PDB file of C-alpha atoms in Angstrom:
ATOM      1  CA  UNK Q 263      15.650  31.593 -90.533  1.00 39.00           C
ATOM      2  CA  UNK Q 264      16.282  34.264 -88.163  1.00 49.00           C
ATOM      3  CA  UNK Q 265      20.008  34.251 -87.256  1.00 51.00           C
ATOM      4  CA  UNK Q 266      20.119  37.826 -84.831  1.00 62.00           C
ATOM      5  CA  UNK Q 267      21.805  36.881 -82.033  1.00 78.00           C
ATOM      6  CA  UNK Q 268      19.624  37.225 -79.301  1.00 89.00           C
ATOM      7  CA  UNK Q 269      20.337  39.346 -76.139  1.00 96.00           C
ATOM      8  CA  UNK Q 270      20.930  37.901 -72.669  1.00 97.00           C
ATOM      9  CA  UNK Q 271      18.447  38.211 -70.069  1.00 98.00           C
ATOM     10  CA  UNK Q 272      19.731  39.731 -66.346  1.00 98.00           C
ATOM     11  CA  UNK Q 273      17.772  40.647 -63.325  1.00 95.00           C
ATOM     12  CA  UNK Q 274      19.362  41.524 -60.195  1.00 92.00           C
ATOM     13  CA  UNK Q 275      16.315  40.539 -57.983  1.00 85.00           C
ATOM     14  CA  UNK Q 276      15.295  40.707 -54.424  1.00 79.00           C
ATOM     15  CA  UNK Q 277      11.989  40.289 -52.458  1.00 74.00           C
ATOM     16  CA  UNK Q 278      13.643  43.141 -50.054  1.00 66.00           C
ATOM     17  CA  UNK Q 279      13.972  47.161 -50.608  1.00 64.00           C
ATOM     18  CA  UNK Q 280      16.801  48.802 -49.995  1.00 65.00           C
ATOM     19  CA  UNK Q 281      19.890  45.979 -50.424  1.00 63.00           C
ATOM     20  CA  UNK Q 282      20.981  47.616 -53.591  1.00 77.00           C
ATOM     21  CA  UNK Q 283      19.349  46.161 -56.910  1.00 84.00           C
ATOM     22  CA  UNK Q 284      18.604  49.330 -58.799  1.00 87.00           C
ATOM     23  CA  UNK Q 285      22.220  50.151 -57.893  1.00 89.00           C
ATOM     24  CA  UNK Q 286      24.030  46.897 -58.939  1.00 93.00           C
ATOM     25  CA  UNK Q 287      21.903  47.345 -62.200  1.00 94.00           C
ATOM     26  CA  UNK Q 288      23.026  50.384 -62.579  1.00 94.00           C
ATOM     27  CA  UNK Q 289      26.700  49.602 -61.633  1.00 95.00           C
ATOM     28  CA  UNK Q 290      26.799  46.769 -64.186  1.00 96.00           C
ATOM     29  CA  UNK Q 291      25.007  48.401 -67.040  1.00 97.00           C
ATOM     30  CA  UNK Q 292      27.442  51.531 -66.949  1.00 97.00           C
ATOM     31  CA  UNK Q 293      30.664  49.430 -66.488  1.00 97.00           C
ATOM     32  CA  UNK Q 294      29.619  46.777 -69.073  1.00 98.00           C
ATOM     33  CA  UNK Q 295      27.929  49.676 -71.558  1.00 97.00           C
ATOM     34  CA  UNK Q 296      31.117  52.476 -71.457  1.00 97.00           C
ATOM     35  CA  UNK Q 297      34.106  51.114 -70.862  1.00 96.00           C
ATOM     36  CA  UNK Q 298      33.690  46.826 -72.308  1.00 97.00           C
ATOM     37  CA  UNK Q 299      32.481  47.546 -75.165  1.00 95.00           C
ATOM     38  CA  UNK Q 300      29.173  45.644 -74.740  1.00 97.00           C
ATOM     39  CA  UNK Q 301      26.063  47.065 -76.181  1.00 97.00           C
ATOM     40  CA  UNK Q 302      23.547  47.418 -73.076  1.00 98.00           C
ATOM     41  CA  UNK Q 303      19.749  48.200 -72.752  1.00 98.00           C
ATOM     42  CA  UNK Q 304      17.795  48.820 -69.446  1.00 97.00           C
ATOM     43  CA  UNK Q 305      14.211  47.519 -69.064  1.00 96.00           C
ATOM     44  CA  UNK Q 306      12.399  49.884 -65.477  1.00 93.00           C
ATOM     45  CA  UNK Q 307      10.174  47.592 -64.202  1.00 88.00           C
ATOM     46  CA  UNK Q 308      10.104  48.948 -60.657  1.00 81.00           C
ATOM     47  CA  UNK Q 309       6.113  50.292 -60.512  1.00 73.00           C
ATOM     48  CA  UNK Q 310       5.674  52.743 -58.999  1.00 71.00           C
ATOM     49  CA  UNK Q 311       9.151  53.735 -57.715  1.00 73.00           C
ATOM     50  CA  UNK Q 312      11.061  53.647 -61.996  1.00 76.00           C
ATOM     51  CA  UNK Q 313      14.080  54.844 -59.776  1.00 84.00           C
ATOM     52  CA  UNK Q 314      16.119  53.561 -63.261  1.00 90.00           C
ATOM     53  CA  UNK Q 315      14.331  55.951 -65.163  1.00 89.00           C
ATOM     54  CA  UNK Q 316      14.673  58.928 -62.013  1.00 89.00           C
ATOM     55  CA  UNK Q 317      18.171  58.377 -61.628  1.00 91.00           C
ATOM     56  CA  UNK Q 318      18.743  59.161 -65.409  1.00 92.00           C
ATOM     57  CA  UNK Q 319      17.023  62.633 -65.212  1.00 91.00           C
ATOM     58  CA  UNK Q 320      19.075  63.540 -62.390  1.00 91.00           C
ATOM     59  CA  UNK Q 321      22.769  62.282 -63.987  1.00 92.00           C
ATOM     60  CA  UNK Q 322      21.307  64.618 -67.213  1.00 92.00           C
ATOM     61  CA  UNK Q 323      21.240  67.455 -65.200  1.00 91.00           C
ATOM     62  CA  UNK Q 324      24.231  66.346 -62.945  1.00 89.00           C
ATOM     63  CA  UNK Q 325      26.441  66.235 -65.817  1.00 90.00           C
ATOM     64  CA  UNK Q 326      25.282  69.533 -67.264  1.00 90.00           C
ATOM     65  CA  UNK Q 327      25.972  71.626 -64.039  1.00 89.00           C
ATOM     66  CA  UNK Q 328      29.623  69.681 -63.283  1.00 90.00           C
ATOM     67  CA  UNK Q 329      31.967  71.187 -65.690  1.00 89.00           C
ATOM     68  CA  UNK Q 330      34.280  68.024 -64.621  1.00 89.00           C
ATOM     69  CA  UNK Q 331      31.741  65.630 -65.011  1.00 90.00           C
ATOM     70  CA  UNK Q 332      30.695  67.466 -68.957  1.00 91.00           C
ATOM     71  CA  UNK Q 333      34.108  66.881 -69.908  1.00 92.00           C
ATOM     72  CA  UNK Q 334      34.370  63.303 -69.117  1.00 91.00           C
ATOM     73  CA  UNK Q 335      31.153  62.654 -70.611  1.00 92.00           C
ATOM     74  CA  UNK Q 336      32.293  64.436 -73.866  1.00 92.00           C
ATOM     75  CA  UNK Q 337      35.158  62.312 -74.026  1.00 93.00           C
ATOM     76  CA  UNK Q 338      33.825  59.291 -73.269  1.00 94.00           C
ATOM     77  CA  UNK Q 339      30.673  59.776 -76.361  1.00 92.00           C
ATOM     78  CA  UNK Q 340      33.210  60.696 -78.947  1.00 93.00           C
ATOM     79  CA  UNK Q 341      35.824  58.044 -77.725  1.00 94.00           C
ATOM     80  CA  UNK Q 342      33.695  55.236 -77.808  1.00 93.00           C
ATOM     81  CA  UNK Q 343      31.441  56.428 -80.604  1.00 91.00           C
ATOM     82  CA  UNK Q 344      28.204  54.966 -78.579  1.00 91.00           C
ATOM     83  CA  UNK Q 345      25.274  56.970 -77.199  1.00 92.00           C
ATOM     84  CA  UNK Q 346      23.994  56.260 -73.710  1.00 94.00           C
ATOM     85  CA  UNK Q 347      22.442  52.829 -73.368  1.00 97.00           C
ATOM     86  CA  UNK Q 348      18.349  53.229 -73.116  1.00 96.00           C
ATOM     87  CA  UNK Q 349      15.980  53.077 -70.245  1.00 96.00           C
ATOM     88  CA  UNK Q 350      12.643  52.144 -71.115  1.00 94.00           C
ATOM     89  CA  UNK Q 351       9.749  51.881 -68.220  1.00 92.00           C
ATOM     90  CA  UNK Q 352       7.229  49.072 -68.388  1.00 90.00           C
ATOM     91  CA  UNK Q 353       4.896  47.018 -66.138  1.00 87.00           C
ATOM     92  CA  UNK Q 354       6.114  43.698 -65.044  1.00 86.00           C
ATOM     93  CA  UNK Q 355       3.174  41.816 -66.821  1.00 87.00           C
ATOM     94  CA  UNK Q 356       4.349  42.197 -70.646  1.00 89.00           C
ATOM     95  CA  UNK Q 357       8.018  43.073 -70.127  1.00 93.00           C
ATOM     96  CA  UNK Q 358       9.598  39.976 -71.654  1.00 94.00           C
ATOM     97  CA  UNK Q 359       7.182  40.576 -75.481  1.00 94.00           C
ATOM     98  CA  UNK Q 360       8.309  44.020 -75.237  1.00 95.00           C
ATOM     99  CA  UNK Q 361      12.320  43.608 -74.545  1.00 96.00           C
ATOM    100  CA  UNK Q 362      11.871  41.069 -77.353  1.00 95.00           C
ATOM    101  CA  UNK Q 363      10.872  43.054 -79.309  1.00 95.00           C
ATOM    102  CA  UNK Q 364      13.105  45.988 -78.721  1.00 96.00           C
ATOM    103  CA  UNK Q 365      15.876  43.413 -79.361  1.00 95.00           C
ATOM    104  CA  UNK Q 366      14.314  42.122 -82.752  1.00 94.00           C
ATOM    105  CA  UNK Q 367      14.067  45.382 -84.352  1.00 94.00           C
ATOM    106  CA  UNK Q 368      16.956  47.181 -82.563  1.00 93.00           C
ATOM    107  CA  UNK Q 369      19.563  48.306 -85.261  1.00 90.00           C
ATOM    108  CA  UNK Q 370      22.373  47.907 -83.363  1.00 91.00           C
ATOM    109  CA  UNK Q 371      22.695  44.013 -81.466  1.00 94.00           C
ATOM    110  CA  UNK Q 372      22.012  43.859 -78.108  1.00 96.00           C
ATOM    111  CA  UNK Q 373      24.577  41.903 -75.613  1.00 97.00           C
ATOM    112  CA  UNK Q 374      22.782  42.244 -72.701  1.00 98.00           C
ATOM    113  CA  UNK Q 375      19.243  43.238 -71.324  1.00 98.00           C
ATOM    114  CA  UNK Q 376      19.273  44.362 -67.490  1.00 97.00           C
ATOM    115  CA  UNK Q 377      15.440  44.054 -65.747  1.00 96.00           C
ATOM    116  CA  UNK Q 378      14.693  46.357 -62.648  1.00 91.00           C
ATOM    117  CA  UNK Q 379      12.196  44.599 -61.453  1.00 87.00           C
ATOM    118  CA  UNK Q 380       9.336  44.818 -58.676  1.00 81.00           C
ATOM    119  CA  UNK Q 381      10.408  43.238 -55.043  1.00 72.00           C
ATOM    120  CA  UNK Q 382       6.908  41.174 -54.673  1.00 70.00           C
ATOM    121  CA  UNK Q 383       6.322  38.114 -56.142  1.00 68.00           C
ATOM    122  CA  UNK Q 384       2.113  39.554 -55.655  1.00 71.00           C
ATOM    123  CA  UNK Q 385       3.248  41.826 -58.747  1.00 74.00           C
ATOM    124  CA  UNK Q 386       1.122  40.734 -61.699  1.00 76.00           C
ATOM    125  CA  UNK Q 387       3.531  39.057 -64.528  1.00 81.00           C
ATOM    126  CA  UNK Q 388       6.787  39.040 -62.209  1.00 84.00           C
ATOM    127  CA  UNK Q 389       6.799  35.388 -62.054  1.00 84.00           C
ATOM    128  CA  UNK Q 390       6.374  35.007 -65.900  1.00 87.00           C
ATOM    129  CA  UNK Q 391       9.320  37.919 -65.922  1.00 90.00           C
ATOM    130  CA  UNK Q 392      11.476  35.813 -63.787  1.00 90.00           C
ATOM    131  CA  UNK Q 393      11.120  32.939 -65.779  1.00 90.00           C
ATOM    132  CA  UNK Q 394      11.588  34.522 -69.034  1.00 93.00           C
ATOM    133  CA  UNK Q 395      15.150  35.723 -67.469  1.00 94.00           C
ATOM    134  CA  UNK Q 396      18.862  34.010 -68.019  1.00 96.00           C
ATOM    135  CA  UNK Q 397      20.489  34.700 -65.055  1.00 96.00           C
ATOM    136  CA  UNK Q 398      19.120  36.264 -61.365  1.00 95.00           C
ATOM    137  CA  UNK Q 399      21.636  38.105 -58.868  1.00 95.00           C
ATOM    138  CA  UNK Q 400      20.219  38.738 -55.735  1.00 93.00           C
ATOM    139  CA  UNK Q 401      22.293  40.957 -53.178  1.00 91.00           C
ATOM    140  CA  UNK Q 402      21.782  40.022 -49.730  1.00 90.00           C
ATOM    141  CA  UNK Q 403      22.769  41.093 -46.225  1.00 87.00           C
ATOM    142  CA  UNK Q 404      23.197  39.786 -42.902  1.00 84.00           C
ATOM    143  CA  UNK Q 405      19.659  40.652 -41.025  1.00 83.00           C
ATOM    144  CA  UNK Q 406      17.272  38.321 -40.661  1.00 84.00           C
ATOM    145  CA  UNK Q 407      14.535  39.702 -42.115  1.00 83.00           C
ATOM    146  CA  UNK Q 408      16.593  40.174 -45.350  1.00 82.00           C
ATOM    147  CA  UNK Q 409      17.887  36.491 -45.451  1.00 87.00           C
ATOM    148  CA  UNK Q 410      14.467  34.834 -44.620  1.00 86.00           C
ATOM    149  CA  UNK Q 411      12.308  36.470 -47.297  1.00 85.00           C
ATOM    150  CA  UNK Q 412      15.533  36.044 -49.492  1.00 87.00           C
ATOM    151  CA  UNK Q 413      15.506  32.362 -49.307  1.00 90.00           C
ATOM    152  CA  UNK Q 414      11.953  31.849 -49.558  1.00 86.00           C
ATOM    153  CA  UNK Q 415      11.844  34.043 -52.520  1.00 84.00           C
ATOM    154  CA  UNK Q 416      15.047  31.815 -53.861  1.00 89.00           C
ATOM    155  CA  UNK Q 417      13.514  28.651 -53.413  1.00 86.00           C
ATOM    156  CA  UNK Q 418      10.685  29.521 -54.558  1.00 82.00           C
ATOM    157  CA  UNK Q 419      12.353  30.382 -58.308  1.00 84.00           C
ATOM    158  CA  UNK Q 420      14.322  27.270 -57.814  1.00 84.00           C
ATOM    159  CA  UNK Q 421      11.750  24.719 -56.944  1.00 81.00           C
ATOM    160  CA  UNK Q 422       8.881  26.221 -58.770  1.00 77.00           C
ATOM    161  CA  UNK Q 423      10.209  28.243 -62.038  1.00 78.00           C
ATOM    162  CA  UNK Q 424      13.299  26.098 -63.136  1.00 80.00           C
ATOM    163  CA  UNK Q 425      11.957  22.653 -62.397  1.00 75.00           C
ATOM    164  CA  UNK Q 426       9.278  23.049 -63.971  1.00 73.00           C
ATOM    165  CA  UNK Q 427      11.219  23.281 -67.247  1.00 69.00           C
ATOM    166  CA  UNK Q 428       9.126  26.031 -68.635  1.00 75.00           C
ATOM    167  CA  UNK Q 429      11.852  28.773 -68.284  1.00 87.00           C
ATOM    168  CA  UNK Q 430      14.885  30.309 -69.414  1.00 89.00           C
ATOM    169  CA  UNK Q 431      16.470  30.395 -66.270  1.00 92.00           C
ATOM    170  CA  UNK Q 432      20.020  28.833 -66.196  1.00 92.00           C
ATOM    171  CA  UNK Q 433      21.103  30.253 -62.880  1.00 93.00           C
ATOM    172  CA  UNK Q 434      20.669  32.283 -59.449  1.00 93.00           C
ATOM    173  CA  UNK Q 435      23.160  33.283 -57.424  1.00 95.00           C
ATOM    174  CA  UNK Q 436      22.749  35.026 -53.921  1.00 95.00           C
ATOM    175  CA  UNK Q 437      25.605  37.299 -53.331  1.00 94.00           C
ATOM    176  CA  UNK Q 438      26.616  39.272 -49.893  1.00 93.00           C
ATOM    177  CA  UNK Q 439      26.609  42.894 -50.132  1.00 90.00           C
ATOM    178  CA  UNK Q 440      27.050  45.977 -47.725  1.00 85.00           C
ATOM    179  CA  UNK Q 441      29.317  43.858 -45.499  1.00 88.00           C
ATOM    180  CA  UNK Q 442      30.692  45.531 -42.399  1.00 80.00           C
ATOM    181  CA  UNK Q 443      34.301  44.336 -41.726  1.00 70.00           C
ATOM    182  CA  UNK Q 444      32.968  45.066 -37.800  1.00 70.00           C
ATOM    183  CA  UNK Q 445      30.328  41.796 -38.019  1.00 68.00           C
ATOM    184  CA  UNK Q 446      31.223  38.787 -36.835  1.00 67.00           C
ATOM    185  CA  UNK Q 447      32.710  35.919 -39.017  1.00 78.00           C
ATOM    186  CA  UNK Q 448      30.732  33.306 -37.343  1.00 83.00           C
ATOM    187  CA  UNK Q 449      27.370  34.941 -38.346  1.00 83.00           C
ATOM    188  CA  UNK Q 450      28.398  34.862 -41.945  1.00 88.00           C
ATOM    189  CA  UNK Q 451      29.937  31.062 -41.565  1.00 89.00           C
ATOM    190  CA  UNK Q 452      26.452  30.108 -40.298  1.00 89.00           C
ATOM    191  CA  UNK Q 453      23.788  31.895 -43.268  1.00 91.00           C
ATOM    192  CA  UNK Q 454      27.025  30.283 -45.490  1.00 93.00           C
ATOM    193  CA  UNK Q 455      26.274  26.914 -44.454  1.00 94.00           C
ATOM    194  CA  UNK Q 456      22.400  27.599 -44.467  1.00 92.00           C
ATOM    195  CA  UNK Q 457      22.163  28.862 -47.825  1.00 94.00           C
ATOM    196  CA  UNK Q 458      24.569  25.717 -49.016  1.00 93.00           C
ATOM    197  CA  UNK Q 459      22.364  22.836 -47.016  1.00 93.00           C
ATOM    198  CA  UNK Q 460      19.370  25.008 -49.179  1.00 91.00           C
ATOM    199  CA  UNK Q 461      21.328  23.805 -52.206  1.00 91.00           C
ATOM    200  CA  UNK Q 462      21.248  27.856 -53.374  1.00 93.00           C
ATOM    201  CA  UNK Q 463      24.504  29.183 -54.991  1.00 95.00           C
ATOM    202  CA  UNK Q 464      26.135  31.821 -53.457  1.00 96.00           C
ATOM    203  CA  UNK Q 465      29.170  33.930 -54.936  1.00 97.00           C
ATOM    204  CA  UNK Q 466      32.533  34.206 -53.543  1.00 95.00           C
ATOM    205  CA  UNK Q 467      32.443  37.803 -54.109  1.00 93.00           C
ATOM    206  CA  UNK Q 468      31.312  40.018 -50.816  1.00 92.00           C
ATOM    207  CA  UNK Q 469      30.335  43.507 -51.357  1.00 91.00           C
ATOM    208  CA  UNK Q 470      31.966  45.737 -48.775  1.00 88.00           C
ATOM    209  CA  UNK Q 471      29.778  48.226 -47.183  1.00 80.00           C
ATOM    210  CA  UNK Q 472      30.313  52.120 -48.829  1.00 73.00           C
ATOM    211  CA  UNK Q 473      28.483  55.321 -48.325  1.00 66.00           C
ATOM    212  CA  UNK Q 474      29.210  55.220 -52.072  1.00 60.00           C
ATOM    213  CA  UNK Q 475      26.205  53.026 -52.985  1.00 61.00           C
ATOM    214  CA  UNK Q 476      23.690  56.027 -51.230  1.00 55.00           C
ATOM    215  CA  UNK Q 477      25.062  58.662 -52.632  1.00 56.00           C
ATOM    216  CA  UNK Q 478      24.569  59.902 -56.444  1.00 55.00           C
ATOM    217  CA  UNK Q 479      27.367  62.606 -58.047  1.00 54.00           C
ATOM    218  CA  UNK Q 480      27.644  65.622 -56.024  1.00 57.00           C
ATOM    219  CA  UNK Q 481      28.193  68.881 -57.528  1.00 56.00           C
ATOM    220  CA  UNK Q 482      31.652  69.502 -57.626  1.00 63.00           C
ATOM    221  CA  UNK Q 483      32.717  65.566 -57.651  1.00 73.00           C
ATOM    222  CA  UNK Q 484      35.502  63.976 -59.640  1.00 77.00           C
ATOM    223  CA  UNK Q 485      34.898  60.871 -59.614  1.00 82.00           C
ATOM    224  CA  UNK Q 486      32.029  58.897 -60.576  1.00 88.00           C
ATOM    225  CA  UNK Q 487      30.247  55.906 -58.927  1.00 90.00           C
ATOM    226  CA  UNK Q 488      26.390  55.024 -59.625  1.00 90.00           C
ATOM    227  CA  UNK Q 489      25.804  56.614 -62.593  1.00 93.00           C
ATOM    228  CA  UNK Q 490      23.359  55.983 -65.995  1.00 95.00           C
ATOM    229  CA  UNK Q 491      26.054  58.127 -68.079  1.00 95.00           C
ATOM    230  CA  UNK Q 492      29.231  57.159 -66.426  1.00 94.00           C
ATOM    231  CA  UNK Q 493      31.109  53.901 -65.657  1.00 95.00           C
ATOM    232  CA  UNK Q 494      31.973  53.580 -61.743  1.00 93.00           C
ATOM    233  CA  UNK Q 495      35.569  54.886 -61.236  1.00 92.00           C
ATOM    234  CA  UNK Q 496      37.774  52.079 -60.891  1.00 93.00           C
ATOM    235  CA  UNK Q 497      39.445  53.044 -58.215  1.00 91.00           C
ATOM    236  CA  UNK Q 498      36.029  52.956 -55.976  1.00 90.00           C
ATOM    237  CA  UNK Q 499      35.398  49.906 -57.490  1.00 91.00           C
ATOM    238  CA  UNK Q 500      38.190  48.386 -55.808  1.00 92.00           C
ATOM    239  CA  UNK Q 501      37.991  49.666 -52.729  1.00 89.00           C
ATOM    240  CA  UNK Q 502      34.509  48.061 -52.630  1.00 90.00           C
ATOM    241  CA  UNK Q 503      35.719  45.109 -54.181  1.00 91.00           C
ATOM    242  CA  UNK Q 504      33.104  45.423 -57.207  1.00 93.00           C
ATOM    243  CA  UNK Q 505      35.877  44.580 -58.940  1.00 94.00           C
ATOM    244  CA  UNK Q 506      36.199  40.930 -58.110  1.00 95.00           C
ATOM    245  CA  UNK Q 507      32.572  40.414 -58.523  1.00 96.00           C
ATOM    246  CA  UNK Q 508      32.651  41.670 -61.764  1.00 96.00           C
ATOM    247  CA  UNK Q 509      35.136  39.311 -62.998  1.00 97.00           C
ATOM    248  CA  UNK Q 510      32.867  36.512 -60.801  1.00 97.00           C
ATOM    249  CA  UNK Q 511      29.377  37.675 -62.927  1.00 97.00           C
ATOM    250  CA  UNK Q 512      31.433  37.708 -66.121  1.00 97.00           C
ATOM    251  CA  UNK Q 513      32.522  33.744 -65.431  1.00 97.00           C
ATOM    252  CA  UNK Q 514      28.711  33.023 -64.547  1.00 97.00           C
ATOM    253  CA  UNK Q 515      26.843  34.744 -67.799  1.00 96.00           C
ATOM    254  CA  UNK Q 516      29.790  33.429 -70.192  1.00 92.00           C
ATOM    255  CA  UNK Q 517      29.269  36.346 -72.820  1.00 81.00           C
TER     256      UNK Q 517
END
């Protein structure tokens, strides 16, 4: 009998460009990878963009050039003994055989296997992917556009994938990010109560809005924030309140 434990499955998912999926991936991998001990792999699934898999090359070369950034890297590898956690690129339409795979004959366990997945459900294999996940996080923001193909795309998981009973899915939860403390509270009270009458589940974390989640490590920075090699300082973590949510996903995945 095969007793390996067997890795979670995570997407953070979106039918929308640009509300911050590679990033939260990112975010969460790094965090959960370097500094909580978890044992993280990253499955690019993002044809054509693989901005996983582009972001890496550039934090290589980042890290080379900063002579700050070098050091904290070199501490980091021979503190926690652990090389980077892997990227691999794949099509959506046999991603779930091939991160099973990875996981069977990986010779370290995995904890936890992020997807980067494509933004259109007319992707071939993304609705097999989605049902072969554990848990979908889908960022959202308040624009219309953003929150109408974001509920359709919801429901469409909800009422189609997990009712069905032929899925892994246990849960997805929409999540507000890039709020600006200059919108108005009403226009948040009212997608709230919208997304709630949808019977959807929606996080008490909110995502304040930050320059930091466009920009990648400069060349003389300090401090990291979306990095492949790097947790997220945890001072800008706060101050975006990533902080909370993390505590918030770790309640919801229960690893």
């Amino acid at each position: 009998m095969d007793t390996k434990k067997q890795p979670l499955f995570i997407a953070f998912s979106s039918q929308k460009g640009g509300v911050g999926k590679s990033t939260f991936t990112t975010l969460l991998a790094s965090i959960l990878h370097y500094r909580l001990g978890y044992t993280i792999a990253v499955f690019d699934a993002d044809f054509p963009q693989h901005s996983l898999m582009k972001m890496k090359t550039r934090d290589l070369a980042m890290v080379m050039e900063n002579l700050h950034l070098k050091k904290l890297a070199y501490k980091q590898f021979t503190t926690i003994n652990k090389k980077a956690y892997p990227i691999l690129q794949y099509k959506a339409d046999h991603i779930l055989e091939t991160a099973h795979e990875f996981s069977e004959t990986s010779s370290t366990p995995v904890d936890i296997i992020f997807f980067d997945l494509p933004g259109t459900v007319n992707t071939p294999g993304i609705l097999k992917a989605l049902a072969g996940m554990h848990h979908i996080f889908t960022p959202i923001t308040a624009d219309r556009l953003v929150m109408e193909s974001t509920l359709v795309f919801t429901q469409l998981i909800q009422d189609v994938i997990m009712k069905k009973g032929e899925t892994s899915l246990k849960s997805i939860h929409l999540f507000w990010n890039q709020v600006d403390g200059r919108e108005s509270t009403p226009l948040y009270n009212i997608y709230n109560d919208l997304i709630h009458q949808l019977g959807l589940n929606l996080m008490d974390s909110q995502i304040k809005n930050s320059t930091r989640f466009r920009k990648e490590s400069e060349e003389n920075s300090k401090t990291v924030f979306r990095s492949t090699l790097l947790p997220a300082d945890e001072n800008l973590l706060k101050a975006c309140r990533l902080d909370l949510f993390l505590i918030e996903f770790l309640k919801i995945i229960q690893i």
